[in-house]
Short mmCIF file of C-alpha atoms in Angstrom, two decimals:
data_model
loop_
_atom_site.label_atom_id
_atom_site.label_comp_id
_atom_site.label_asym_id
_atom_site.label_seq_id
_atom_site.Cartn_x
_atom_site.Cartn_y
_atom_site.Cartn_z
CA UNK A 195 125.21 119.27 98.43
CA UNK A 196 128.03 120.62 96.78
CA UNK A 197 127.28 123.61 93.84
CA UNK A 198 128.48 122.36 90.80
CA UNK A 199 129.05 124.20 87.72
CA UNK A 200 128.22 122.75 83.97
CA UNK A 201 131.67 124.01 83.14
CA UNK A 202 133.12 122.08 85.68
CA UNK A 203 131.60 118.97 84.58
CA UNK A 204 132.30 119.13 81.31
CA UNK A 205 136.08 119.95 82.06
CA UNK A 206 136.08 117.04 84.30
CA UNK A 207 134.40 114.37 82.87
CA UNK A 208 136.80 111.83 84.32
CA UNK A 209 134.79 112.06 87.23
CA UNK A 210 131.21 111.51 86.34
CA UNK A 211 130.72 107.71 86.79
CA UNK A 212 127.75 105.20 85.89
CA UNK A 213 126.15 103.68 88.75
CA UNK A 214 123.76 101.12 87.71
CA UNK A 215 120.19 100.75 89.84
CA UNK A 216 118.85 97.12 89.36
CA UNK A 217 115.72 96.54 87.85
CA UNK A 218 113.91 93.20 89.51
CA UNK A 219 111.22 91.43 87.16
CA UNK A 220 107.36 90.05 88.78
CA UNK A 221 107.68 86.73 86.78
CA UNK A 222 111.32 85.83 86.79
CA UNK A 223 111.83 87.35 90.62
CA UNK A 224 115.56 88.15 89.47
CA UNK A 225 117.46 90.72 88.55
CA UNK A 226 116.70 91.86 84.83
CA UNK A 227 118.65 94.84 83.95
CA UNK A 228 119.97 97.88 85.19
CA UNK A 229 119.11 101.34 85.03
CA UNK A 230 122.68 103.63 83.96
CA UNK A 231 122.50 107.01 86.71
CA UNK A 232 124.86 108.99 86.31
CA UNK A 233 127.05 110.83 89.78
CA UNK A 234 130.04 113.34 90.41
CA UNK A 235 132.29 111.90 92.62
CA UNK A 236 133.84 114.59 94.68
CA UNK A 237 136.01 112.59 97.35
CA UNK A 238 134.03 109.91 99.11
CA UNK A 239 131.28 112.01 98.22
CA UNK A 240 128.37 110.75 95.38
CA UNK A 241 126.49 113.68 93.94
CA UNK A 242 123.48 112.56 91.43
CA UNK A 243 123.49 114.33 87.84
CA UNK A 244 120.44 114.08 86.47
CA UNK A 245 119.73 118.19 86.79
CA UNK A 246 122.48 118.02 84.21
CA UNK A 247 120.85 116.45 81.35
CA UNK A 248 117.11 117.63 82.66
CA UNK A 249 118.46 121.37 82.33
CA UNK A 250 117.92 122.49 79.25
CA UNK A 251 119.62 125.98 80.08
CA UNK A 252 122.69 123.95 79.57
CA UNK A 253 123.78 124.32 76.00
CA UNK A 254 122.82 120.75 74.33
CA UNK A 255 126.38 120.03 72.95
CA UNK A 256 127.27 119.83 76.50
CA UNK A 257 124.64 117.50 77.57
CA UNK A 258 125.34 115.40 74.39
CA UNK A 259 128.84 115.03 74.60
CA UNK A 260 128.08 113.91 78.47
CA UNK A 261 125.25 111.57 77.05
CA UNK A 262 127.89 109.55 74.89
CA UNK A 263 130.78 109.39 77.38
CA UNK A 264 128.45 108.51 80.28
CA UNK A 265 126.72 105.59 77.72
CA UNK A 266 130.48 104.75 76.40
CA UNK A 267 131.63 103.88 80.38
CA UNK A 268 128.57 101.81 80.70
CA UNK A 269 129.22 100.17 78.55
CA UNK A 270 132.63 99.99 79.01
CA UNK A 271 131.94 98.28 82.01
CA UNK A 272 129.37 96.24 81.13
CA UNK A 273 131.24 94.07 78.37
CA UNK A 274 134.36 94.27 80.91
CA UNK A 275 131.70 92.06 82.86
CA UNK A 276 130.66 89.85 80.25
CA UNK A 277 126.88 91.09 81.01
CA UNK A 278 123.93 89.60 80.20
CA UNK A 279 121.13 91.80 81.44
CA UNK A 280 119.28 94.73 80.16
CA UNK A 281 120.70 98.37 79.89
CA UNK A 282 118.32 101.09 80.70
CA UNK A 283 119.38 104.35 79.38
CA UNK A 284 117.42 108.06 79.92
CA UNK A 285 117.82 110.01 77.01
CA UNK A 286 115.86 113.65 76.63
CA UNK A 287 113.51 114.25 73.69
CA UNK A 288 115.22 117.22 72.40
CA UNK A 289 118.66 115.65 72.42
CA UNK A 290 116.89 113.09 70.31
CA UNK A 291 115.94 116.36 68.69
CA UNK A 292 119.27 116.88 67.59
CA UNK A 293 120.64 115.86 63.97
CA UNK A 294 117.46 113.10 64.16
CA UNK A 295 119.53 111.32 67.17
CA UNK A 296 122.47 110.63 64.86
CA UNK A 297 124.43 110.56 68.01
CA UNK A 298 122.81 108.04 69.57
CA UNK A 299 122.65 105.79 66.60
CA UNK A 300 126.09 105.91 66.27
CA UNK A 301 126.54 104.77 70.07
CA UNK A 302 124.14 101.76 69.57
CA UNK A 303 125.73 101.01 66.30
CA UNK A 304 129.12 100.80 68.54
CA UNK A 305 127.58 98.17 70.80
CA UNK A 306 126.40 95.99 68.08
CA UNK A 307 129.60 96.00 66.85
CA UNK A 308 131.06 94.85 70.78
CA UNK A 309 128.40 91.73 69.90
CA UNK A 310 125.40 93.57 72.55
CA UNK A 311 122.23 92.73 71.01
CA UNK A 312 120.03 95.56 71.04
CA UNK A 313 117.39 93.89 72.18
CA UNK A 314 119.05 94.25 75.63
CA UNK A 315 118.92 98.02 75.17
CA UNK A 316 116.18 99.93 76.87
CA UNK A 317 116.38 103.86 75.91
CA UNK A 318 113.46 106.22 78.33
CA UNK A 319 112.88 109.23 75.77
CA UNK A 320 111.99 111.60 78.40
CA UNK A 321 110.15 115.01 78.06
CA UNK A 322 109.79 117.15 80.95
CA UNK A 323 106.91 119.82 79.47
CA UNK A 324 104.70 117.37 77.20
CA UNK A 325 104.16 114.04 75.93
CA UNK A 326 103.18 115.44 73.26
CA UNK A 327 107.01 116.61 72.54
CA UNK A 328 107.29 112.41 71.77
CA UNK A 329 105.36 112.61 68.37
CA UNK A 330 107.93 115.20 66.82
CA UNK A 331 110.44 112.07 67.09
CA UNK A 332 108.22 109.12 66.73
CA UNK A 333 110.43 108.67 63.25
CA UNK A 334 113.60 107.96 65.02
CA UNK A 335 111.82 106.09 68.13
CA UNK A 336 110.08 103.45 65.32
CA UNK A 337 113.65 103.55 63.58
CA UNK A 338 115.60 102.29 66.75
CA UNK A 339 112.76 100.06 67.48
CA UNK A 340 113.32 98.05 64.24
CA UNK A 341 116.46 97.93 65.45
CA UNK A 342 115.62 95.62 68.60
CA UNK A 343 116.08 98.67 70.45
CA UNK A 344 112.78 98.88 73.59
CA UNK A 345 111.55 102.26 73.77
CA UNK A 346 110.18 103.32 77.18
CA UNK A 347 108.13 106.25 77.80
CA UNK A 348 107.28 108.06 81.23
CA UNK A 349 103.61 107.93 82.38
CA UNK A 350 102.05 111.42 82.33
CA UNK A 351 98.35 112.37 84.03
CA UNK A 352 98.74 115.34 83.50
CA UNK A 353 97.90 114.70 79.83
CA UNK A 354 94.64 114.03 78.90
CA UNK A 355 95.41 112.09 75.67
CA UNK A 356 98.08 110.19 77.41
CA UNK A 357 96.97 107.05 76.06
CA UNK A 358 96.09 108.05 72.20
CA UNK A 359 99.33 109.24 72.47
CA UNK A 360 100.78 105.83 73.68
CA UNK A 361 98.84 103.98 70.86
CA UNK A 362 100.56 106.06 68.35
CA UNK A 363 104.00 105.33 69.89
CA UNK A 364 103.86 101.86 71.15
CA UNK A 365 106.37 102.00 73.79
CA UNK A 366 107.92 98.72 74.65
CA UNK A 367 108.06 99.99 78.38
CA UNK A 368 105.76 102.44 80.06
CA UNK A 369 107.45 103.81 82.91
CA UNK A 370 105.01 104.56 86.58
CA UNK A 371 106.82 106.56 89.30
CA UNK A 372 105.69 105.85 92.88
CA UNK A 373 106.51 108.61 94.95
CA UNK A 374 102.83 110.30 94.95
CA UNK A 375 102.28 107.42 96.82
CA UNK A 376 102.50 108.50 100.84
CA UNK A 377 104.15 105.59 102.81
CA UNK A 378 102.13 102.88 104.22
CA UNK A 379 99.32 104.38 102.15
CA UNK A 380 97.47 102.26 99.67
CA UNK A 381 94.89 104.86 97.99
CA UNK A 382 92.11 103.41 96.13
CA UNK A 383 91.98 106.49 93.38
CA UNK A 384 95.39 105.34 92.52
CA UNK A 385 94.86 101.73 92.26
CA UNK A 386 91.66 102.71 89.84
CA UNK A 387 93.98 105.00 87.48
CA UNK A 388 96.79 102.15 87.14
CA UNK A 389 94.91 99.44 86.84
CA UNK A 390 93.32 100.50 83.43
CA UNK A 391 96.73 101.65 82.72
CA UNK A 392 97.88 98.09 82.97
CA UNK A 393 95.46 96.75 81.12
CA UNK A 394 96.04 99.29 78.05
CA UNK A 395 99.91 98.08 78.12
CA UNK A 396 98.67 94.55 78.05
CA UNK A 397 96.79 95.78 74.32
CA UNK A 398 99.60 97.27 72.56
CA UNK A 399 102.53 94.75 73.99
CA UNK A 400 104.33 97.02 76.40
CA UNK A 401 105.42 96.35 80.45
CA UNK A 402 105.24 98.59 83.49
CA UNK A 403 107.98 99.58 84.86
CA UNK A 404 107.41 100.87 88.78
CA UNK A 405 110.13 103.26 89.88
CA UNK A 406 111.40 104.89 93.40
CA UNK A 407 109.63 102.29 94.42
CA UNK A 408 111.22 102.87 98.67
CA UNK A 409 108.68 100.81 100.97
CA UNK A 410 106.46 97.66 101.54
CA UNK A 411 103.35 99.46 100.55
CA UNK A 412 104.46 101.03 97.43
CA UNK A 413 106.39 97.46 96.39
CA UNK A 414 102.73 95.93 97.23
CA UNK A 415 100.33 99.38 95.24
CA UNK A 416 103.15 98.37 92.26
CA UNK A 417 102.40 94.53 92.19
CA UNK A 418 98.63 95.01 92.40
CA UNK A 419 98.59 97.73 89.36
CA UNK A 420 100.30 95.26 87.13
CA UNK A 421 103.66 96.11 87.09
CA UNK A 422 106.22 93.63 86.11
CA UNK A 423 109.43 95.57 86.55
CA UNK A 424 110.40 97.17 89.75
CA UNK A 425 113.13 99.71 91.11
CA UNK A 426 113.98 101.63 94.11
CA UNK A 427 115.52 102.10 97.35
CA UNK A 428 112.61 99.00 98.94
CA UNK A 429 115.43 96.52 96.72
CA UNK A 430 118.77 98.73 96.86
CA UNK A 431 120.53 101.94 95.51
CA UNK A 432 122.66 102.53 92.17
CA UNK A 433 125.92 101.04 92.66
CA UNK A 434 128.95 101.23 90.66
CA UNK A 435 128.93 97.43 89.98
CA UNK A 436 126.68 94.59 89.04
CA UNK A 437 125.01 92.55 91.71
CA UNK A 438 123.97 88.73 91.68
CA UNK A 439 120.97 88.04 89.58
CA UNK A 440 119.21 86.32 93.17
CA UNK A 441 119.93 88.94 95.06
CA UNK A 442 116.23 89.83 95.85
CA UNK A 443 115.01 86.58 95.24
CA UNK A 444 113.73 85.57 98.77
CA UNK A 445 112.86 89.01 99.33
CA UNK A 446 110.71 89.06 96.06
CA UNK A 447 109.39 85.37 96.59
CA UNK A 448 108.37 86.57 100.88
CA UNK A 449 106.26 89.87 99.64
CA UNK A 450 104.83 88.29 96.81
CA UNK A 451 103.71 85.45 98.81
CA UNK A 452 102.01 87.62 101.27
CA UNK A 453 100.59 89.70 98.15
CA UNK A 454 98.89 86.52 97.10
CA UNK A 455 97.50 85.63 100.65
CA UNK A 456 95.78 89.10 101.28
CA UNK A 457 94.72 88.76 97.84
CA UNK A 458 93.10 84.94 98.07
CA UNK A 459 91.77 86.19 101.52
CA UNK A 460 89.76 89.62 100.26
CA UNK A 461 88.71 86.95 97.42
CA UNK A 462 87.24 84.73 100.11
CA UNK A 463 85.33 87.32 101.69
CA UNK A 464 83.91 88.69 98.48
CA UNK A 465 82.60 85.32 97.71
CA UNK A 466 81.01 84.86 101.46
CA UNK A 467 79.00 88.28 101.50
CA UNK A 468 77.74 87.48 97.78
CA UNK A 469 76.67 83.77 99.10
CA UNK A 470 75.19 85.64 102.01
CA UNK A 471 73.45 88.16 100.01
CA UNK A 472 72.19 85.67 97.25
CA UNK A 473 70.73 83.20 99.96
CA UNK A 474 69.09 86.38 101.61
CA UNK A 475 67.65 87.32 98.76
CA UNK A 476 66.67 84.35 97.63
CA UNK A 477 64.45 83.72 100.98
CA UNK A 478 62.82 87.48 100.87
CA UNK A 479 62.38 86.48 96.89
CA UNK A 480 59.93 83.41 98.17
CA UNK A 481 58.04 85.61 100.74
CA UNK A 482 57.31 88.38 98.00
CA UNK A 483 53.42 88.11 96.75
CA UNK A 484 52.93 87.98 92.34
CA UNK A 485 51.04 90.88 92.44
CA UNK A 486 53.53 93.05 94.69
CA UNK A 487 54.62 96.21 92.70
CA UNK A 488 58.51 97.06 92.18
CA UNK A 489 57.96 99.98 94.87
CA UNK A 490 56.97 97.14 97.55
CA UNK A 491 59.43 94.68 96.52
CA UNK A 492 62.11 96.80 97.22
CA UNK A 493 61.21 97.53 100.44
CA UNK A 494 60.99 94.19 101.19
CA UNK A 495 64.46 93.50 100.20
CA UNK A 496 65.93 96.57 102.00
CA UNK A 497 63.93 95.16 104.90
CA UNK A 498 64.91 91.19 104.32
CA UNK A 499 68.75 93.15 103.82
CA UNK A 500 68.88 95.87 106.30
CA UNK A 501 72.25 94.95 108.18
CA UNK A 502 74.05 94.72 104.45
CA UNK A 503 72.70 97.97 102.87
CA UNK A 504 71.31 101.77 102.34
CA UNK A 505 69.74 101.34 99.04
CA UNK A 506 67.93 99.05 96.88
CA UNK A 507 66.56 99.51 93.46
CA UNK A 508 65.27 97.63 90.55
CA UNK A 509 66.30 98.58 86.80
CA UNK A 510 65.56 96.36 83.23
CA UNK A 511 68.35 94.81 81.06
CA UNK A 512 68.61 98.08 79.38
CA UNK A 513 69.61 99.59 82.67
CA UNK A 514 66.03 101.51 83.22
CA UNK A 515 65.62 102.00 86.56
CA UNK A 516 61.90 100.26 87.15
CA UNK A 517 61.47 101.27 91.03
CA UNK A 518 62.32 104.11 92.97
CA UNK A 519 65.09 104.11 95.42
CA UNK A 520 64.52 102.45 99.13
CA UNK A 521 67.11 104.35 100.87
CA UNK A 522 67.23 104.16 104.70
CA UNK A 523 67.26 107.28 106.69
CA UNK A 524 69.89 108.59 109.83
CA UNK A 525 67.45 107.07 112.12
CA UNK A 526 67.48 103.17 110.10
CA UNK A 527 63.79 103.91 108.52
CA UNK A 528 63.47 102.86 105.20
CA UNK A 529 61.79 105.67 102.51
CA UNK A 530 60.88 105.31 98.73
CA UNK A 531 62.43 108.00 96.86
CA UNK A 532 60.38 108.42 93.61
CA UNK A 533 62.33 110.64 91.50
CA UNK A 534 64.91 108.22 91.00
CA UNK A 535 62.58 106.39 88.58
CA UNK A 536 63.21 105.94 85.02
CA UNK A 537 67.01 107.00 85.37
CA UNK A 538 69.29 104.89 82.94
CA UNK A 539 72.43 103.73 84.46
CA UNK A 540 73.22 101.71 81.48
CA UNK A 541 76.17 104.55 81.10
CA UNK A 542 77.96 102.97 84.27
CA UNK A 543 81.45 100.99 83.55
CA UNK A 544 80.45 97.49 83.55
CA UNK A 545 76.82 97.68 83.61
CA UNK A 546 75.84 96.43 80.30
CA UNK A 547 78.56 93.28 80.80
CA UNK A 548 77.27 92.05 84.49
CA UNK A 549 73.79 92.30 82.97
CA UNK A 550 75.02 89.65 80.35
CA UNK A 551 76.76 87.63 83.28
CA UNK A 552 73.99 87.89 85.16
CA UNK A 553 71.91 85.85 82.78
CA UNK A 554 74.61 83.45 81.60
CA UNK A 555 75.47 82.82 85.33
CA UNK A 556 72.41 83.16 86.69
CA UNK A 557 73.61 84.27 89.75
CA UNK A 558 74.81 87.40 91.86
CA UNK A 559 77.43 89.69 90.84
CA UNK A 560 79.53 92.00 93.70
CA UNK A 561 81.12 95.12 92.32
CA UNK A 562 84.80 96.30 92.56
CA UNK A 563 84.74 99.56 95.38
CA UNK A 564 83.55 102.80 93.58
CA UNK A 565 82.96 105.90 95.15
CA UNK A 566 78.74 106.61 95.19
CA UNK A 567 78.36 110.29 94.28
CA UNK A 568 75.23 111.30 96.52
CA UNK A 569 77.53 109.88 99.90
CA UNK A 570 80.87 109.95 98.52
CA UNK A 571 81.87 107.32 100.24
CA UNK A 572 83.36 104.06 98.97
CA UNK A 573 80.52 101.30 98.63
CA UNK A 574 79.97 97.85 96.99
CA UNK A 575 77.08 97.04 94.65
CA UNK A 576 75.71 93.95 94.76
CA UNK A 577 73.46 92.78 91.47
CA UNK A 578 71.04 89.94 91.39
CA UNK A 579 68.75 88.72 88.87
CA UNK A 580 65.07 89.03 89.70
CA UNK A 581 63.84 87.12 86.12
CA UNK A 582 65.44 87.57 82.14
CA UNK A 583 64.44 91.21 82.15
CA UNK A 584 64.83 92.77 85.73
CA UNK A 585 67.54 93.16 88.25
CA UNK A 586 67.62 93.93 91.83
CA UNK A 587 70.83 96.11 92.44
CA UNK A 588 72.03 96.52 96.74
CA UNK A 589 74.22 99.50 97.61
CA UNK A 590 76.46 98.55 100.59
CA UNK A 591 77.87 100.76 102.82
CA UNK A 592 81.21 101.73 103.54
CA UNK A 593 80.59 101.27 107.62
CA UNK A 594 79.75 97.69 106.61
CA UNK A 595 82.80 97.03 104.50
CA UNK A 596 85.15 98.39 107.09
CA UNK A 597 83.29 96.09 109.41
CA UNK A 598 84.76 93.08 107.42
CA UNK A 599 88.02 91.52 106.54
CA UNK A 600 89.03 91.71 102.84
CA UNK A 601 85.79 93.88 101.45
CA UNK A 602 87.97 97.10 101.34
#
């Protein structure tokens, strides 16, 4: 890569150029918009300036006078097209900072004026240090948003209030970068942190927006995690043009498809163990004497279940665990382990609701995967309703579920 100066830059601005990297949409399977990247073209060669704007060594005159002429050639050459698509735009908090983003008013107010409804406008506020840095200009974000303006905002674990912070700035567009994700590698943990993450867009009206996304796998993590909007290398580079709304479409329409088959067929196979499991227990249910204690009867379910699980335990509707634990041993005995009596797991996501189910349905419930503390391993729970008041819960192992298609 070629050293480049901020001097340099700035004396040469003729040569930094917008290159625009599609966005694709989930629902519409076209293209949607276009995210503006700015390069230094140095003979054939294409260097990437982002370091520019993200380096706040260099004085911020210089990075907002390179702001509005990079924004001004977008979109120069996007009414030069006659486009129709979004505009995605990155634009750093403390050059937002700056005389309350007066400069970047003024730039929108200039596209209005070209007839560019804002609503086409998508501006990522990005902060490198903190999220936090996003509530010292949540005045000007709400301003542009009355505007039609969509905000976007970066997604941020490293902050633990990431999400009170996103209530009190309801982004339109909550941005997810993919390249923690190792290729061809589909983590679990991950899928369990973006998931909820998706859900708490859904709540305040926003969209995910998956970026670098650069492989089958992460295209397929993305689409599972909710996202709607997706970029990267997997669809194609920034370009210096615009490219056919259908570009991706039989691309988009052959991965989703296969999405939706793994999908239908892990949903299959979830369905068969439970019918397998409620049918087994329904038969060691019949065989179990009236007077049998909760101790005995869950032995005689780890027994009737042995080749689905490790542990079996009984707990009331308040989530009261009524038996001990019958947990099988390295050599396949089965042992009561008293001291998990009386625990209350009524603290565990979800337990309170499949209770409810439980009753309404009157049938089984399988869990999502979760890792068990004592094994840390991945495992299933199934749940199954012994009467109104008590519940037989099955702990199945990870051996078993790797056993299967579709249970991991």
């Amino acid at each position: 890569m070629i050293p480049l100066d901020p001097l340099d830059i700035m004396m040469n601005k003729n040569r930094v150029i917008p290159f625009f990297l599609p966005i694709v949409s989930a629902d519409k399977q076209q293209v949607v918009g276009y995210e503006v990247q700015p390069y230094w073209m140095e003979a054939n060669e294409r260097i990437k300036l982002n370091w520019f704007f993200e380096d706040r060594s260099i004085p911020s005159e210089y990075r907002l006078e390179l702001e509005d002429d990079l924004q001004k050639k977008a979109i120069d050459l996007y009414t030069a097209e006659n486009g129709k698509k979004m505009l995605y735009f990155n634009y750093d908090v403390r050059l937002l900072k700056k005389q309350a983003g007066q400069m970047l008013l003024d730039r929108l107010e200039a596209m209005q004026q070209l007839g560019i409804p804002l609503k086409r406008i998508i501006v990522n506020i990005v902060c490198e240090q903190s999220v936090e840095e996003l509530l010292e200009v949540k005045h000007t974000m709400v301003y542009m948003q009355s505007l039609g303006v969509q905000l976007a905002v970066n997604a941020d674990y490293s902050a633990a209030n990431q999400l009170e912070l996103f209530t009190k700035l309801k982004p339109n567009v909550i941005c997810v970068n993919c390249s923690f994700l190792e290729e061809n590698l589909l983590p679990g943990m991950y899928r369990d942190v973006h998931q909820p993450l998706a859900l708490f867009a859904r709540k305040i009206g926003a969209t995910l927006l998956f970026q670098g996304v650069e492989t089958f796998a992460q295209f397929n993590y993305a689409w599972r995690s909710g996202g709607r909007y997706y970029q990267g290398p997997y669809f194609q580079q920034a370009t210096k043009g615009f490219v056919d709304e259908n570009s991706f479409k039989d691309k988009l329409k052959k991965d989703m498809h296969h999405f939706i088959h793994y999908e239908r067929e892990k949903m299959k196979a979830q369905f068969t163990l439970s019918n397998q499991l409620s049918q087994t227990l329904k038969q060691a249910m019949k065989d179990l004497k009236q007077d049998q204690g909760y101790d005995e009867i869950v032995l005689n379910v780890a027994k009737a279940l042995n080749a689905y699980t490790f542990r079996v335990y009984i707990c009331d509707e308040d989530g009261i665990q009524q038996s001990a634990n019958a947990e099988k041993d390295a050599e396949g005995n089965w042992l009561l382990l008293k001291e998990s009596r009386a625990k209350n797991w009524s603290w565990r996501p979800y337990f309170l609701e499949n209770i409810v189910r439980m009753n309404v349905e009157k049938k089984g419930i399988l869990s999502d995967l979760y890792t068990d503390i004592e094994r840390d391993e991945q495992i299933r729970t199934y749940s199954y309703p012994l009467n109104d008041k008590l519940y037989v819960f099955v702990d199945i192992p990870y051996a078993f579920l790797f056993e299967q298609n579709g249970l991991l």
